[in-house]
């Protein structure tokens, strides 16, 4: 499966963006392919979550391990996601957040492969479009939920 990497600078507080992405329970409210989400367990710096996904006629649920970290002094945050059950042969997803002079820098990376070849081929057709829509959905969610920062304070 091809991987996808994108870097964006957004005019929001880095900590608020980090928490927006970490709010897995809210994913069905704004991610077009996410039908349901629940937290199975949560401990310090780790969440086990279950999501129900639906994309172009394909529907399934999977569990993922989400490991997150933050360095408040350096204004750096990260979220690593790995599938632990479900239709994925593997799924690796990484979000990195840092405060920059021009706003918050977001680095997004995803790479996955489905267990079944026919499903993998189907998903591969829509991979780039679906991934770009997912990143856009997070950005639109930030536009709706967060207050833009005054960039003059960061220069």
C-alpha positions as a Python dict, from the first residue, in 0.01 Angstrom:
ca = {
    (1, 'X'): (0, 0, 0),
    (2, 'X'): (134, 345, -73),
    (3, 'X'): (210, 571, 218),
    (4, 'X'): (101, 931, 258),
    (5, 'X'): (290, 1217, 420),
    (6, 'X'): (173, 1575, 454),
    (7, 'X'): (302, 1882, 638),
    (8, 'X'): (81, 2181, 714),
    (9, 'X'): (112, 2501, 912),
    (10, 'X'): (-216, 2591, 1080),
    (11, 'X'): (-304, 2910, 1272),
    (12, 'X'): (-402, 2733, 1594),
    (13, 'X'): (-247, 2663, 1931),
    (14, 'X'): (-35, 2349, 1903),
    (15, 'X'): (-167, 2198, 2227),
    (16, 'X'): (-529, 2247, 2117),
    (17, 'X'): (-459, 2078, 1782),
    (18, 'X'): (-294, 1786, 1962),
    (19, 'X'): (-601, 1739, 2182),
    (20, 'X'): (-836, 1771, 1885),
    (21, 'X'): (-663, 1478, 1708),
    (22, 'X'): (-646, 1280, 2034),
    (23, 'X'): (-1025, 1313, 2084),
    (24, 'X'): (-1101, 978, 1920),
    (25, 'X'): (-1457, 961, 2055),
    (26, 'X'): (-1549, 1263, 1841),
    (27, 'X'): (-1424, 1116, 1511),
    (28, 'X'): (-1772, 1005, 1391),
    (29, 'X'): (-1884, 1369, 1413),
    (30, 'X'): (-1645, 1485, 1140),
    (31, 'X'): (-1450, 1203, 971),
    (32, 'X'): (-1645, 1091, 663),
    (33, 'X'): (-1539, 724, 684),
    (34, 'X'): (-1576, 682, 1064),
    (35, 'X'): (-1919, 551, 1167),
    (36, 'X'): (-1849, 488, 1537),
    (37, 'X'): (-1568, 518, 1791),
    (38, 'X'): (-1524, 413, 2150),
    (39, 'X'): (-1243, 406, 2404),
    (40, 'X'): (-1178, 54, 2533),
    (41, 'X'): (-909, 152, 2783),
    (42, 'X'): (-701, 452, 2871),
    (43, 'X'): (-385, 482, 3077),
    (44, 'X'): (-102, 730, 3101),
    (45, 'X'): (2, 817, 2744),
    (46, 'X'): (-190, 528, 2586),
    (47, 'X'): (-541, 468, 2456),
    (48, 'X'): (-693, 152, 2312),
    (49, 'X'): (-980, 250, 2083),
    (50, 'X'): (-1223, 74, 1854),
    (51, 'X'): (-1347, 239, 1536),
    (52, 'X'): (-1607, 132, 1282),
    (53, 'X'): (-1496, 237, 935),
    (54, 'X'): (-1689, 253, 610),
    (55, 'X'): (-1540, 341, 273),
    (56, 'X'): (-1696, 287, -69),
    (57, 'X'): (-1911, -9, 36),
    (58, 'X'): (-1648, -164, 265),
    (59, 'X'): (-1734, -164, 636),
    (60, 'X'): (-1547, -315, 931),
    (61, 'X'): (-1428, -238, 1281),
    (62, 'X'): (-1076, -237, 1419),
    (63, 'X'): (-890, -168, 1739),
    (64, 'X'): (-587, 53, 1761),
    (65, 'X'): (-323, 137, 2017),
    (66, 'X'): (-265, 511, 2042),
    (67, 'X'): (51, 624, 2216),
    (68, 'X'): (89, 995, 2272),
    (69, 'X'): (354, 1222, 2419),
    (70, 'X'): (403, 1587, 2482),
    (71, 'X'): (694, 1806, 2573),
    (72, 'X'): (534, 2118, 2712),
    (73, 'X'): (866, 2302, 2740),
    (74, 'X'): (948, 2258, 2371),
    (75, 'X'): (584, 2274, 2255),
    (76, 'X'): (621, 1938, 2075),
    (77, 'X'): (357, 1667, 2072),
    (78, 'X'): (315, 1334, 1895),
    (79, 'X'): (48, 1069, 1844),
    (80, 'X'): (138, 722, 1715),
    (81, 'X'): (-137, 484, 1606),
    (82, 'X'): (-102, 114, 1535),
    (83, 'X'): (-381, -131, 1448),
    (84, 'X'): (-398, -425, 1688),
    (85, 'X'): (-700, -604, 1539),
    (86, 'X'): (-936, -582, 1247),
    (87, 'X'): (-901, -580, 869),
    (88, 'X'): (-548, -437, 855),
    (89, 'X'): (-241, -646, 793),
    (90, 'X'): (-69, -341, 939),
    (91, 'X'): (-154, 22, 1003),
    (92, 'X'): (97, 285, 1113),
    (93, 'X'): (-10, 644, 1160),
    (94, 'X'): (197, 928, 1305),
    (95, 'X'): (100, 1283, 1392),
    (96, 'X'): (369, 1529, 1503),
    (97, 'X'): (290, 1878, 1625),
    (98, 'X'): (524, 2168, 1698),
    (99, 'X'): (485, 2540, 1754),
    (100, 'X'): (652, 2747, 1483),
    (101, 'X'): (681, 3121, 1425),
    (102, 'X'): (415, 3097, 1155),
    (103, 'X'): (169, 2882, 1353),
    (104, 'X'): (148, 2516, 1445),
    (105, 'X'): (334, 2272, 1223),
    (106, 'X'): (150, 1944, 1174),
    (107, 'X'): (320, 1643, 1017),
    (108, 'X'): (92, 1356, 922),
    (109, 'X'): (205, 1013, 802),
    (110, 'X'): (3, 699, 733),
    (111, 'X'): (88, 360, 587),
    (112, 'X'): (-135, 53, 591),
    (113, 'X'): (-219, -268, 412),
    (114, 'X'): (-542, -465, 434),
    (115, 'X'): (-541, -837, 520),
    (116, 'X'): (-741, -939, 215),
    (117, 'X'): (-598, -867, -132),
    (118, 'X'): (-931, -777, -293),
    (119, 'X'): (-1011, -525, -19),
    (120, 'X'): (-655, -392, -35),
    (121, 'X'): (-691, -331, -410),
    (122, 'X'): (-1026, -157, -361),
    (123, 'X'): (-892, 66, -84),
    (124, 'X'): (-577, 137, -287),
    (125, 'X'): (-793, 295, -560),
    (126, 'X'): (-930, 550, -314),
    (127, 'X'): (-624, 579, -86),
    (128, 'X'): (-492, 924, -177),
    (129, 'X'): (-835, 1083, -206),
    (130, 'X'): (-956, 930, 121),
    (131, 'X'): (-638, 1029, 306),
    (132, 'X'): (-651, 1387, 179),
    (133, 'X'): (-1018, 1408, 281),
    (134, 'X'): (-928, 1280, 626),
    (135, 'X'): (-660, 1547, 678),
    (136, 'X'): (-899, 1811, 543),
    (137, 'X'): (-1168, 1691, 785),
    (138, 'X'): (-932, 1746, 1080),
    (139, 'X'): (-848, 2093, 948),
    (140, 'X'): (-1218, 2179, 908),
    (141, 'X'): (-1283, 2048, 1259),
    (142, 'X'): (-1011, 2284, 1387),
    (143, 'X'): (-1176, 2571, 1195),
    (144, 'X'): (-1503, 2490, 1372),
    (145, 'X'): (-1379, 2409, 1721),
    (146, 'X'): (-1064, 2618, 1778),
    (147, 'X'): (-978, 2986, 1790),
    (148, 'X'): (-712, 3105, 1549),
    (149, 'X'): (-403, 3241, 1719),
    (150, 'X'): (-263, 3588, 1662),
    (151, 'X'): (51, 3509, 1466),
    (152, 'X'): (199, 3849, 1558),
    (153, 'X'): (256, 3705, 1907),
    (154, 'X'): (485, 3435, 1764),
    (155, 'X'): (715, 3638, 1541),
}
